[in-house]
Coordinates of C-alpha atoms in Angstrom, one line a residue:
M12 CA 24.5 109.0 158.1
D13 CA 22.2 106.4 156.5
D14 CA 19.0 108.4 157.3
D15 CA 18.9 111.9 155.8
S16 CA 16.3 113.0 158.4
T17 CA 18.9 112.6 161.2
W18 CA 21.5 114.9 159.6
G19 CA 22.3 117.7 162.0
D20 CA 20.2 116.4 164.9
R21 CA 22.2 116.6 168.1
D22 CA 22.0 114.3 171.1
D23 CA 22.9 116.7 173.9
T24 CA 22.9 113.9 176.4
A25 CA 25.6 111.9 174.6
V26 CA 29.1 111.6 176.2
H27 CA 31.5 113.2 173.8
P28 CA 35.3 112.9 174.0
G29 CA 37.2 116.1 174.9
R30 CA 35.7 119.1 176.6
S31 CA 33.7 122.2 175.8
N32 CA 35.5 125.5 175.8
K33 CA 34.1 129.0 175.8
G34 CA 35.1 130.9 172.6
Y35 CA 36.9 129.6 169.6
P36 CA 40.6 128.9 169.7
S37 CA 42.6 130.2 166.7
G38 CA 41.9 127.6 164.0
N39 CA 40.5 124.1 164.4
I40 CA 43.7 122.4 165.6
S41 CA 46.1 122.9 168.5
Y42 CA 49.9 122.2 168.5
R43 CA 52.3 121.8 171.4
G44 CA 56.0 121.6 170.8
G45 CA 55.3 121.1 167.1
E46 CA 53.0 118.2 167.7
L47 CA 49.3 118.2 166.9
T48 CA 47.5 117.8 170.3
E49 CA 43.9 118.7 169.9
I50 CA 41.2 119.2 167.2
Y51 CA 38.3 121.6 168.0
I52 CA 34.8 120.9 166.7
P53 CA 32.6 124.1 166.8
V54 CA 29.3 123.5 168.6
R55 CA 26.5 124.6 166.3
E56 CA 24.7 127.9 167.2
T57 CA 27.0 128.6 170.2
N58 CA 30.4 130.1 170.9
E59 CA 31.6 126.8 172.3
V60 CA 33.8 124.0 170.9
V61 CA 34.4 120.4 171.7
A62 CA 38.1 119.8 172.1
V63 CA 39.2 116.3 171.2
S64 CA 42.6 115.2 172.5
L65 CA 44.6 113.2 170.0
N66 CA 46.2 111.3 172.8
S67 CA 42.8 109.7 173.5
L68 CA 41.1 109.4 170.1
P69 CA 38.1 107.1 170.3
E70 CA 38.9 103.5 169.3
D71 CA 35.7 103.6 167.3
P72 CA 35.8 106.5 164.9
T73 CA 32.0 106.6 164.6
D74 CA 32.1 108.4 168.0
V75 CA 33.9 111.3 166.3
L76 CA 31.8 111.1 163.2
E77 CA 28.6 111.4 165.2
I78 CA 29.8 114.7 166.7
L79 CA 30.9 116.0 163.3
Q80 CA 27.6 115.2 161.7
A81 CA 25.5 116.5 164.6
E82 CA 27.3 119.8 164.7
Q83 CA 27.5 120.1 160.9
A84 CA 31.2 120.8 161.4
P85 CA 33.5 122.2 158.8
L86 CA 34.2 119.5 156.3
G87 CA 37.9 119.9 156.6
L88 CA 37.7 118.4 160.1
W89 CA 37.0 115.0 158.5
L90 CA 40.4 115.1 156.9
D91 CA 42.1 116.4 160.1
F92 CA 40.7 113.4 162.1
A93 CA 41.6 110.9 159.4
K94 CA 45.2 112.1 159.3
A95 CA 45.3 112.0 163.1
Y96 CA 44.3 108.3 163.0
L97 CA 46.8 107.6 160.3
R98 CA 49.6 109.2 162.3
Q99 CA 48.8 106.6 164.9
G100 CA 49.1 103.8 162.4
K101 CA 45.3 103.2 162.3
E102 CA 44.7 102.8 158.6
E103 CA 41.2 101.3 158.9
E104 CA 40.0 104.1 161.1
F105 CA 41.6 106.6 158.6
K106 CA 39.6 105.0 155.8
I107 CA 36.3 104.9 157.8
V108 CA 36.5 108.7 158.4
L109 CA 37.4 109.6 154.8
E110 CA 34.7 107.2 153.4
D111 CA 32.2 109.0 155.6
G112 CA 33.5 112.3 154.5
S113 CA 33.0 111.4 150.8
S114 CA 29.6 109.8 151.1
P115 CA 26.5 110.9 149.1
E116 CA 25.1 112.6 152.2
I117 CA 28.3 114.8 152.4
E118 CA 27.9 115.7 148.8
K119 CA 24.3 116.8 149.5
Y120 CA 25.0 118.8 152.7
Y121 CA 28.3 120.2 151.7
A122 CA 27.7 120.9 148.0
D123 CA 29.5 124.2 148.2
S124 CA 32.6 122.8 150.0
K125 CA 34.1 121.6 146.7
Y126 CA 37.8 122.0 147.7
E127 CA 37.4 120.1 150.9
R128 CA 35.5 117.3 149.1
I129 CA 38.3 117.1 146.5
R130 CA 41.0 116.9 149.3
I131 CA 39.1 114.0 151.0
L132 CA 38.8 112.0 147.8
A133 CA 42.5 112.8 146.9
A134 CA 43.5 111.5 150.4
L135 CA 41.7 108.3 149.7
A136 CA 43.3 108.0 146.3
E137 CA 46.7 108.6 147.8
H138 CA 46.1 105.9 150.4
Y139 CA 45.3 103.3 147.7
M140 CA 48.3 104.6 145.6
R141 CA 50.6 103.9 148.6
L142 CA 49.1 100.4 148.9
G143 CA 49.7 99.8 145.2
R144 CA 53.3 100.9 145.4
T145 CA 54.1 98.5 148.3
A146 CA 52.0 95.5 147.0
K147 CA 54.1 92.6 145.9
D148 CA 51.3 90.8 144.2
K149 CA 50.6 92.2 140.7
A150 CA 46.8 91.7 141.0
K151 CA 46.7 93.6 144.3
K152 CA 48.9 96.3 142.9
D153 CA 46.6 96.8 139.9
K154 CA 43.5 96.7 142.1
N155 CA 44.8 99.4 144.4
F156 CA 46.0 101.6 141.5
A157 CA 42.5 101.2 140.0
E158 CA 40.9 102.3 143.2
A159 CA 43.2 105.3 143.3
Q160 CA 42.3 106.2 139.7
N161 CA 38.6 106.0 140.6
F162 CA 38.9 108.4 143.5
F163 CA 41.0 110.9 141.5
S164 CA 38.4 110.8 138.7
M165 CA 35.6 111.5 141.2
A166 CA 37.6 114.5 142.5
T167 CA 38.1 115.8 138.9
R168 CA 34.4 115.7 138.3
I169 CA 33.7 117.9 141.3
D170 CA 35.7 120.8 139.9
S171 CA 37.8 120.4 136.7
N172 CA 39.7 123.6 137.5
E173 CA 41.3 122.3 140.7
M174 CA 44.9 121.2 140.5
I175 CA 44.9 118.4 143.1
P176 CA 43.2 115.7 141.0
Y177 CA 45.6 116.3 138.0
L178 CA 48.6 116.3 140.2
G179 CA 47.5 113.1 141.9
R180 CA 46.8 111.4 138.5
G181 CA 50.3 112.4 137.4
Q182 CA 51.8 110.8 140.5
L183 CA 49.7 107.7 139.8
A184 CA 50.9 107.5 136.2
L185 CA 54.5 107.9 137.5
A186 CA 54.0 105.1 140.0
R187 CA 52.7 102.9 137.1
G188 CA 55.8 103.8 135.1
N189 CA 53.8 105.7 132.4
L190 CA 56.3 108.6 132.2
D191 CA 54.8 110.3 129.1
E192 CA 51.3 110.3 130.6
A193 CA 52.6 111.6 133.8
M194 CA 54.3 114.5 132.1
K195 CA 51.1 115.4 130.3
L196 CA 49.1 115.4 133.5
F197 CA 51.7 117.5 135.3
D198 CA 51.6 120.0 132.4
M199 CA 47.8 120.1 132.8
A200 CA 48.2 120.6 136.6
I201 CA 50.4 123.7 136.0
T202 CA 47.4 125.4 134.2
K203 CA 45.2 124.8 137.3
R204 CA 45.1 126.3 140.8
D205 CA 45.2 124.8 144.3
N206 CA 42.1 126.5 145.8
R207 CA 43.0 129.6 143.6
N208 CA 46.6 129.5 144.8
E209 CA 49.8 128.8 142.8
T210 CA 52.0 125.9 143.9
I211 CA 55.3 124.4 142.7
M212 CA 54.1 120.8 143.1
P213 CA 53.3 120.2 139.4
L214 CA 56.8 121.5 138.5
L215 CA 58.3 119.0 141.0
G216 CA 56.3 116.3 139.3
K217 CA 57.8 117.3 135.9
A218 CA 61.3 117.3 137.5
S219 CA 60.7 113.8 138.8
V220 CA 59.6 112.6 135.3
L221 CA 62.8 114.1 133.8
Y222 CA 64.9 112.4 136.5
H223 CA 63.3 109.0 135.8
K224 CA 64.0 109.5 132.1
K225 CA 67.6 110.2 133.1
L226 CA 67.4 113.8 131.7
Y227 CA 69.3 115.1 134.8
P228 CA 70.2 118.6 133.6
G229 CA 66.5 119.4 132.9
A230 CA 65.4 118.0 136.2
L231 CA 68.1 119.9 138.0
R232 CA 67.1 123.2 136.4
I233 CA 63.5 122.8 137.7
Y234 CA 64.6 121.8 141.2
E235 CA 66.9 124.7 141.5
E236 CA 64.3 127.1 140.1
C237 CA 61.8 125.8 142.7
L238 CA 64.3 126.4 145.5
R239 CA 65.1 129.9 144.3
T240 CA 61.4 130.9 144.2
H241 CA 60.4 129.0 147.3
P242 CA 63.4 128.9 149.8
T243 CA 61.2 127.2 152.4
C244 CA 60.1 124.4 150.1
P245 CA 60.1 120.7 151.3
A246 CA 63.4 118.9 151.8
A247 CA 62.4 116.7 148.8
V248 CA 63.4 119.6 146.5
R249 CA 67.0 119.6 148.0
L250 CA 67.1 115.8 147.7
G251 CA 66.2 116.2 144.0
I252 CA 69.1 118.7 143.6
A253 CA 71.5 116.3 145.4
L254 CA 70.5 113.3 143.3
C255 CA 70.8 115.2 140.1
H256 CA 74.3 116.4 141.0
F257 CA 75.2 112.9 142.1
K258 CA 74.0 111.4 138.8
L259 CA 75.8 114.0 136.7
G260 CA 79.0 113.5 138.6
K261 CA 80.4 117.0 137.8
N262 CA 79.9 118.6 141.2
P263 CA 80.3 115.9 143.9
D264 CA 80.8 118.6 146.6
K265 CA 77.4 120.2 145.7
A266 CA 75.8 116.8 145.9
K267 CA 77.2 116.2 149.3
A268 CA 76.3 119.6 150.5
A269 CA 72.7 119.1 149.3
F270 CA 72.4 115.7 151.0
R271 CA 73.7 117.1 154.3
R272 CA 71.2 119.9 154.1
V273 CA 68.4 117.4 153.6
L274 CA 69.5 115.5 156.7
Q275 CA 69.5 118.8 158.7
L276 CA 65.9 119.2 157.7
E277 CA 64.9 115.6 157.9
P278 CA 67.3 113.5 160.0
R279 CA 65.4 110.3 159.2
N280 CA 65.6 110.7 155.4
V281 CA 66.9 107.3 154.3
N282 CA 67.6 108.3 150.7
A283 CA 69.7 111.2 151.8
H284 CA 71.7 108.9 154.1
V285 CA 72.3 106.5 151.2
G286 CA 73.2 109.3 148.7
L287 CA 75.6 110.9 151.1
A288 CA 77.1 107.5 152.0
I289 CA 77.9 106.7 148.4
S290 CA 79.2 110.2 147.8
E291 CA 81.6 109.8 150.8
M292 CA 82.7 106.4 149.7
N293 CA 83.8 107.8 146.3
T294 CA 85.8 110.6 147.9
G295 CA 89.5 111.0 146.8
Q296 CA 91.7 108.6 144.8
A297 CA 91.5 104.9 145.1
H298 CA 93.5 103.5 148.1
S299 CA 94.2 107.0 149.4
A300 CA 93.7 108.0 153.1
E301 CA 90.9 110.2 152.0
R302 CA 89.1 107.3 150.3
R303 CA 89.6 105.1 153.3
A304 CA 88.1 107.8 155.6
G305 CA 85.3 108.3 153.1
I306 CA 84.5 104.6 153.1
E307 CA 84.4 104.5 156.9
E308 CA 82.0 107.5 156.9
G309 CA 79.9 106.0 154.2
L310 CA 79.5 102.7 156.0
S311 CA 78.4 104.6 159.1
L312 CA 75.8 106.4 157.1
L313 CA 74.6 103.1 155.5
G314 CA 74.3 101.6 159.0
K315 CA 72.1 104.5 160.1
A316 CA 70.0 104.1 157.0
Y317 CA 69.6 100.4 157.7
A318 CA 68.6 101.2 161.3
L319 CA 66.0 103.5 160.0
D320 CA 64.6 101.1 157.3
S321 CA 66.0 97.6 157.4
G322 CA 63.8 96.6 154.4
N323 CA 65.0 99.4 152.1
A324 CA 66.2 97.7 148.9
N325 CA 68.5 100.6 148.0
V326 CA 70.3 100.4 151.4
L327 CA 70.5 96.6 151.2
N328 CA 71.9 96.6 147.6
H329 CA 74.6 99.1 148.6
L330 CA 75.6 97.1 151.6
A331 CA 75.7 93.9 149.5
N332 CA 77.9 95.8 147.0
H333 CA 80.3 96.9 149.7
F334 CA 80.7 93.3 151.0
L335 CA 81.2 92.1 147.4
V336 CA 84.0 94.6 146.9
T337 CA 85.7 93.7 150.2
G338 CA 85.4 90.0 149.4
D339 CA 82.9 89.1 152.1
Y340 CA 80.9 87.0 149.7
D341 CA 78.9 85.0 152.2
K342 CA 77.2 88.2 153.4
V343 CA 76.0 89.2 149.9
P344 CA 73.2 86.6 149.3
H345 CA 71.1 87.5 152.4
L346 CA 71.3 91.2 151.7
A347 CA 70.7 91.0 147.9
N348 CA 67.9 88.5 148.3
T349 CA 66.2 90.6 150.9
A350 CA 66.5 93.7 148.6
F351 CA 65.0 91.7 145.7
Q352 CA 62.0 90.8 147.9
H353 CA 61.4 94.3 149.2
T354 CA 61.1 96.1 145.8
D355 CA 59.1 95.7 142.7
T356 CA 61.2 98.0 140.6
P357 CA 62.9 96.0 137.8
A358 CA 66.1 98.1 137.8
M359 CA 66.5 97.5 141.6
Q360 CA 65.7 93.8 141.3
A361 CA 68.2 93.5 138.4
E362 CA 70.9 95.1 140.5
S363 CA 70.1 92.6 143.3
C364 CA 70.4 89.7 140.9
Y365 CA 73.7 91.1 139.4
L366 CA 75.2 91.3 142.9
L367 CA 74.1 87.7 143.6
A368 CA 75.7 86.6 140.3
R369 CA 78.9 88.4 141.1
A370 CA 79.2 86.8 144.5
Y371 CA 78.5 83.3 143.2
H372 CA 80.9 83.9 140.3
A373 CA 83.7 84.9 142.7
Q374 CA 83.0 81.7 144.7
G375 CA 83.2 79.5 141.6
K376 CA 79.5 78.7 141.7
F377 CA 79.2 79.2 138.0
G378 CA 75.8 77.6 137.5
D379 CA 74.2 79.9 140.1
A380 CA 76.1 82.9 138.7
K381 CA 74.8 82.3 135.2
R382 CA 71.2 81.9 136.4
Y383 CA 71.3 85.3 138.2
Y384 CA 73.1 87.1 135.3
S385 CA 70.3 85.8 133.1
T386 CA 67.6 86.9 135.5
A387 CA 69.1 90.4 135.7
V388 CA 69.0 90.7 131.9
S389 CA 65.4 89.3 131.8
L390 CA 64.4 92.1 134.2
V391 CA 66.2 94.9 132.4
E392 CA 67.2 93.9 128.9
D393 CA 69.8 96.6 128.5
Y394 CA 71.3 96.0 132.0
A395 CA 74.9 96.3 130.7
P396 CA 76.8 94.9 133.7
A397 CA 75.0 91.5 133.5
H398 CA 75.8 91.2 129.8
H399 CA 79.5 91.3 130.7
G400 CA 79.2 88.9 133.6

């Protein structure tokens, strides 16, 4: 797409992936058994389409891009193909397709496709936001977050009345730990529309901010209202309800019921496994048969969570805590150290250090214990357990 004069020119002799079909299928994508199987590219000035099988996506995404450009395909197809590459773990191809879909040529030829252009820029921003969240190096984290901010800003300039950029900027502020800024952006997003449609996503953003501020009753009210008005909402809403009930501690049965419902909807949800595990392990009175059964069930759930994500710091810390309680001190350091290395959240790292300190303290290694108690306090100044170590 470097030469404007070639835009829309079609090489009918080129070998394209997929096949041509008479007539348009319903929509531009095809599913089988709930799985996306094909994407259809309309052939310009005909009633035919090119069907691209997602089981044989071209190794080089420019093959697909050449077809999209030649046929002046709907802009949303750039995003469909990018997501298809990402589902296969091909992040570089994902980026190539989206960068092409957000190029100056796209802006020129798809000037009226504002919503699709915003979605493409937002997808790029979300990609860099994910990289920022997982980066261990602060410089890399800051760089990726800055890239995300840039793409969200570009999306805002296309149409300031669209909700997506404000929602994304709120999520970015939340990832950076700027809770007040995040709340302001989610409030702004509520006043906007998603392609002229209302959505509960800004409300869920507000609930997340309240949860992070430990204002659990307010967060719970929003989550429950979203569930009442949108019964088919994502499982994340029910997870929010479960976590709020868990933190409040007043209705443990409601927390467990909500965690179980999340697992019915998303059997691989690690946070729901962990939440239900801890809820089960706190069932009944200490030393009772009910408590012993709950601990057994909880360990089984933690094992499943570990199998799903062996690098999840929350899972590792809870396993370390279990072995600390049972006196298996030698198993604590590996788990707690691994948890520390797999998170950049100060509170989570402080918990890892506290667990290490407790294990060393119990083993009489007082120098190591003191060092880790001090590290926990340096990470979270008001981390009360470490102060009493």
